[in-house]
CSV table of C-alpha atoms in Angstrom, one decimal:
chain,number,residue,atom,x,y,z
A,253,UNK,CA,-17.0,12.4,-19.4
A,254,UNK,CA,-16.0,9.1,-17.7
A,255,UNK,CA,-18.4,6.5,-16.6
A,256,UNK,CA,-20.4,7.4,-13.5
A,257,UNK,CA,-19.4,5.6,-10.3
A,258,UNK,CA,-22.2,3.3,-9.1
A,259,UNK,CA,-22.4,1.7,-5.6
A,260,UNK,CA,-24.7,-0.9,-4.3
A,261,UNK,CA,-26.2,-0.6,-0.8
A,262,UNK,CA,-29.0,-2.0,1.3
A,263,UNK,CA,-31.2,0.0,3.7
A,264,UNK,CA,-31.0,-0.7,7.4
A,265,UNK,CA,-33.1,0.1,10.5
A,266,UNK,CA,-30.5,-0.8,13.1
A,267,UNK,CA,-29.1,2.4,14.7
A,268,UNK,CA,-26.6,3.2,17.5
A,269,UNK,CA,-22.9,2.7,18.1
A,270,UNK,CA,-23.2,-1.0,19.1
A,271,UNK,CA,-25.1,-1.7,15.9
A,272,UNK,CA,-22.5,0.1,13.9
A,273,UNK,CA,-19.8,-2.1,15.3
A,274,UNK,CA,-21.8,-5.3,14.4
A,275,UNK,CA,-22.3,-3.9,10.9
A,276,UNK,CA,-18.6,-3.3,10.5
A,277,UNK,CA,-17.7,-6.8,11.8
A,278,UNK,CA,-19.7,-8.2,8.9
A,279,UNK,CA,-17.6,-6.3,6.3
A,280,UNK,CA,-20.2,-3.6,5.8
A,281,UNK,CA,-19.9,0.2,6.2
A,282,UNK,CA,-22.7,2.1,7.8
A,283,UNK,CA,-23.7,5.2,5.7
A,284,UNK,CA,-26.4,7.8,5.5
A,285,UNK,CA,-28.0,9.8,2.7
A,286,UNK,CA,-29.7,13.1,3.4
A,287,UNK,CA,-30.8,16.3,1.8
A,288,UNK,CA,-33.0,17.5,-1.1
A,289,UNK,CA,-36.0,17.8,1.3
A,290,UNK,CA,-36.3,14.0,1.7
A,291,UNK,CA,-36.0,11.8,4.7
A,292,UNK,CA,-32.7,10.4,6.0
A,293,UNK,CA,-31.8,7.1,4.5
A,294,UNK,CA,-29.6,4.8,6.6
A,295,UNK,CA,-27.6,2.2,4.6
A,296,UNK,CA,-25.1,-0.6,4.7
A,297,UNK,CA,-22.5,-0.6,1.9
A,298,UNK,CA,-20.1,-3.6,1.3
A,299,UNK,CA,-16.7,-2.6,2.5
A,300,UNK,CA,-14.8,-3.9,-0.5
A,301,UNK,CA,-17.2,-2.0,-2.9
A,302,UNK,CA,-16.9,1.3,-1.0
A,303,UNK,CA,-13.1,0.9,-0.7
A,304,UNK,CA,-12.7,0.2,-4.5
A,305,UNK,CA,-14.9,3.3,-5.3
A,306,UNK,CA,-12.9,5.5,-2.9
A,307,UNK,CA,-9.7,4.6,-4.8
A,308,UNK,CA,-11.0,6.6,-7.8
A,309,UNK,CA,-10.3,10.3,-7.6
A,310,UNK,CA,-13.7,11.1,-9.1
A,311,UNK,CA,-15.3,9.5,-6.1
A,312,UNK,CA,-14.6,12.7,-4.1
A,313,UNK,CA,-15.7,15.3,-6.8
A,314,UNK,CA,-18.4,13.8,-9.0
A,315,UNK,CA,-22.0,12.8,-8.6
A,316,UNK,CA,-22.3,9.2,-7.6
A,317,UNK,CA,-25.2,6.7,-8.0
A,318,UNK,CA,-26.1,4.6,-5.0
A,319,UNK,CA,-28.5,1.8,-5.8
A,320,UNK,CA,-30.8,0.9,-3.0
A,321,UNK,CA,-33.2,-1.9,-4.1
A,322,UNK,CA,-34.9,-0.6,-7.2
A,323,UNK,CA,-34.1,3.0,-6.5
A,324,UNK,CA,-31.1,5.1,-7.7
A,325,UNK,CA,-30.0,7.9,-5.4
A,326,UNK,CA,-27.9,10.7,-7.0
A,327,UNK,CA,-25.5,11.9,-4.4
A,328,UNK,CA,-22.1,13.5,-3.6
A,329,UNK,CA,-19.8,12.5,-0.9
A,330,UNK,CA,-19.8,14.9,2.1
A,331,UNK,CA,-17.7,12.9,4.6
A,332,UNK,CA,-15.7,9.7,4.7
A,333,UNK,CA,-14.5,8.5,8.1
A,334,UNK,CA,-11.5,6.2,8.4
A,335,UNK,CA,-9.6,4.5,11.2
A,336,UNK,CA,-6.7,6.8,12.1
A,337,UNK,CA,-4.1,4.0,12.0
A,338,UNK,CA,-5.1,1.4,9.4
A,339,UNK,CA,-7.3,3.7,7.2
A,340,UNK,CA,-10.2,1.2,7.2
A,341,UNK,CA,-13.5,2.9,6.2
A,342,UNK,CA,-15.8,3.4,9.1
A,343,UNK,CA,-18.7,5.6,8.0
A,344,UNK,CA,-19.9,7.6,4.9
A,345,UNK,CA,-22.2,10.6,4.6
A,346,UNK,CA,-23.8,11.4,1.2
A,347,UNK,CA,-25.9,14.3,0.2
A,348,UNK,CA,-28.7,14.0,-2.4
A,349,UNK,CA,-28.4,16.3,-5.4
A,350,UNK,CA,-30.6,17.5,-8.2
A,351,UNK,CA,-30.2,19.4,-11.4
A,352,UNK,CA,-30.6,22.7,-9.5
A,353,UNK,CA,-28.1,21.8,-6.7
A,354,UNK,CA,-25.0,24.1,-6.7
A,355,UNK,CA,-21.8,22.6,-5.2
A,356,UNK,CA,-18.4,23.8,-4.3
A,357,UNK,CA,-15.9,21.3,-5.5
A,358,UNK,CA,-12.1,21.3,-5.9
A,359,UNK,CA,-11.0,20.4,-9.5
A,360,UNK,CA,-7.5,19.7,-10.6
A,361,UNK,CA,-5.8,21.5,-13.5
A,362,UNK,CA,-4.5,19.7,-16.6
A,363,UNK,CA,-1.7,21.6,-18.2
A,364,UNK,CA,-1.6,21.1,-22.0
A,365,UNK,CA,1.3,21.5,-24.6
A,366,UNK,CA,4.1,22.1,-22.1
A,367,UNK,CA,6.8,20.8,-24.5
A,368,UNK,CA,5.4,22.8,-27.4
A,369,UNK,CA,5.1,26.1,-25.5
A,370,UNK,CA,6.6,28.9,-27.4
A,371,UNK,CA,8.6,30.2,-24.4
A,372,UNK,CA,10.0,26.7,-23.8
A,373,UNK,CA,10.6,25.5,-27.4
A,374,UNK,CA,12.1,28.7,-28.9
A,375,UNK,CA,13.3,30.7,-25.9
A,376,UNK,CA,14.6,28.0,-23.6
A,377,UNK,CA,12.2,28.8,-20.8
A,378,UNK,CA,10.7,26.6,-18.1
A,379,UNK,CA,7.1,26.1,-17.3
A,380,UNK,CA,6.4,26.9,-13.6
A,381,UNK,CA,3.1,25.8,-12.0
A,382,UNK,CA,2.0,27.6,-8.9
A,383,UNK,CA,-1.4,26.0,-8.5
A,384,UNK,CA,-2.5,22.4,-8.9
A,385,UNK,CA,-6.3,22.7,-8.4
A,386,UNK,CA,-9.0,25.3,-7.7
A,387,UNK,CA,-12.3,25.3,-5.9
A,388,UNK,CA,-15.2,26.2,-8.1
A,389,UNK,CA,-19.0,26.6,-7.8
A,390,UNK,CA,-20.9,24.6,-10.3
A,391,UNK,CA,-24.1,22.7,-11.0
A,392,UNK,CA,-24.2,19.1,-9.7
A,393,UNK,CA,-25.1,18.1,-13.2
A,394,UNK,CA,-22.1,19.8,-14.7
A,395,UNK,CA,-19.1,19.0,-12.5
A,396,UNK,CA,-15.9,19.0,-14.6
A,397,UNK,CA,-13.3,16.3,-14.0
A,398,UNK,CA,-10.4,18.7,-14.9
A,399,UNK,CA,-9.9,22.3,-15.9
A,400,UNK,CA,-7.6,22.5,-18.9
A,401,UNK,CA,-4.9,25.1,-19.0
A,402,UNK,CA,-3.2,25.4,-22.4
A,403,UNK,CA,0.2,27.0,-22.3
A,404,UNK,CA,1.2,26.7,-25.9
A,405,UNK,CA,1.0,30.4,-26.7
A,406,UNK,CA,3.0,31.6,-23.6
A,407,UNK,CA,6.2,33.4,-24.3
A,408,UNK,CA,9.1,33.8,-21.9
A,409,UNK,CA,7.8,35.9,-19.0
A,410,UNK,CA,4.1,35.3,-19.8
A,411,UNK,CA,1.7,33.8,-17.3
A,412,UNK,CA,-1.9,32.6,-16.9
A,413,UNK,CA,-3.9,33.8,-14.0
A,414,UNK,CA,-7.2,32.6,-12.5
A,415,UNK,CA,-9.1,35.4,-14.3
A,416,UNK,CA,-7.7,34.1,-17.6
A,417,UNK,CA,-9.2,30.6,-17.2
A,418,UNK,CA,-12.0,29.2,-19.3
A,419,UNK,CA,-14.4,27.5,-16.9
A,420,UNK,CA,-17.4,25.2,-17.8
A,421,UNK,CA,-20.6,27.0,-18.5
A,422,UNK,CA,-22.4,27.9,-15.3
A,423,UNK,CA,-19.3,27.6,-13.2
A,424,UNK,CA,-17.4,30.3,-11.3
A,425,UNK,CA,-14.6,30.7,-8.8
A,426,UNK,CA,-16.3,32.0,-5.6
A,427,UNK,CA,-15.1,35.4,-4.5
A,428,UNK,CA,-12.6,35.9,-7.3
A,429,UNK,CA,-11.7,39.6,-8.0
A,430,UNK,CA,-8.9,41.4,-9.6
A,431,UNK,CA,-7.6,42.1,-6.1
A,432,UNK,CA,-7.2,38.5,-5.1
A,433,UNK,CA,-6.4,37.1,-8.5
A,434,UNK,CA,-3.6,34.5,-8.5
A,435,UNK,CA,-1.1,33.2,-10.9
A,436,UNK,CA,-1.7,29.6,-12.1
A,437,UNK,CA,1.3,29.0,-14.4
A,438,UNK,CA,4.1,31.0,-15.9
A,439,UNK,CA,7.1,30.6,-18.3
A,440,UNK,CA,10.4,31.7,-16.7
A,441,UNK,CA,14.1,31.7,-17.6
A,442,UNK,CA,15.9,28.7,-16.2
A,443,UNK,CA,17.9,29.2,-13.1
A,444,UNK,CA,21.6,29.7,-13.9
A,445,UNK,CA,23.8,26.7,-13.0
A,446,UNK,CA,26.8,27.6,-10.9
A,447,UNK,CA,29.9,25.8,-12.1
A,448,UNK,CA,32.7,24.9,-9.7
A,449,UNK,CA,36.1,26.4,-10.6
A,450,UNK,CA,38.9,23.9,-10.9
A,451,UNK,CA,41.4,23.7,-8.1
A,452,UNK,CA,44.9,25.2,-8.6
A,453,UNK,CA,47.8,22.7,-8.9
A,454,UNK,CA,49.4,23.8,-5.7
A,455,UNK,CA,46.2,23.3,-3.8
A,456,UNK,CA,46.1,19.7,-5.0
A,457,UNK,CA,49.8,18.8,-4.7
A,458,UNK,CA,50.4,19.8,-1.1
A,459,UNK,CA,52.6,22.5,0.6
A,460,UNK,CA,56.0,23.8,-0.4
A,461,UNK,CA,57.8,21.1,1.7
A,462,UNK,CA,56.2,18.3,-0.2
A,463,UNK,CA,53.9,17.3,2.6
A,464,UNK,CA,50.4,16.3,1.6
A,465,UNK,CA,47.6,18.5,2.6
A,466,UNK,CA,44.9,16.4,4.2
A,467,UNK,CA,41.3,17.6,4.9
A,468,UNK,CA,39.9,16.8,8.3
A,469,UNK,CA,37.3,14.1,8.5
A,470,UNK,CA,33.8,15.1,9.3
A,471,UNK,CA,31.5,13.0,11.6
A,472,UNK,CA,28.1,11.9,10.3
A,473,UNK,CA,25.1,12.8,12.4
A,474,UNK,CA,22.9,10.2,13.2
A,475,UNK,CA,-4.6,7.4,16.9
A,476,UNK,CA,-7.8,7.2,18.5
A,477,UNK,CA,-11.0,6.6,16.4
A,478,UNK,CA,-14.6,7.2,17.5
A,479,UNK,CA,-17.7,5.8,15.9
A,480,UNK,CA,-19.8,8.5,14.2
A,481,UNK,CA,-23.5,8.4,14.9
A,482,UNK,CA,-25.7,9.0,11.9
A,483,UNK,CA,-27.4,12.3,11.9
A,484,UNK,CA,-30.7,10.5,12.1
A,485,UNK,CA,-29.8,8.7,15.3
């Protein structure tokens, strides 16, 4: 498990659209924390700190720690608002979580042993990935960073489906049944390459009168953003 992302913030009492503009002009991002049967907490987060955190993929799937004074808030990101054109961060919503909180999160697959796969190494097959990630339901305390899919034992023509996956303890794929099961990865025969046949000598050398055959030349063809008011405003 990688190191947990931690963000520093300060509580604020100023509310309203005009206040939010003033906050942003000071290189801060207005944010709110809610949930877990506690009061809304309005915050200011340094723009550079939130921007850096958002560049980490885990920011969008893992439990975060937001430090507000002497208190640590365990949260997950619910919404991140940006300017449509420049992408500058405008507002963030975070939801408190506890050990009992169950979350739906999208987790990427990590495919293992592709080069050593039996169907590739001994049968000349090609690994074909049909899914890159999957939404799972899991505890906030046990969110996986990746779901490993080991293809080493796959022969040519074999596949791994969603129902074949080994998920972390306490996790599940919501609504998965045999009827809506999907293929994740398979090993297939490579596509046959079509080789161009060589031209006949008379097609290259011109017509019977000795005049060159010339191909004809071909011509070449030639946001509005609105400030989001905090749920507590």
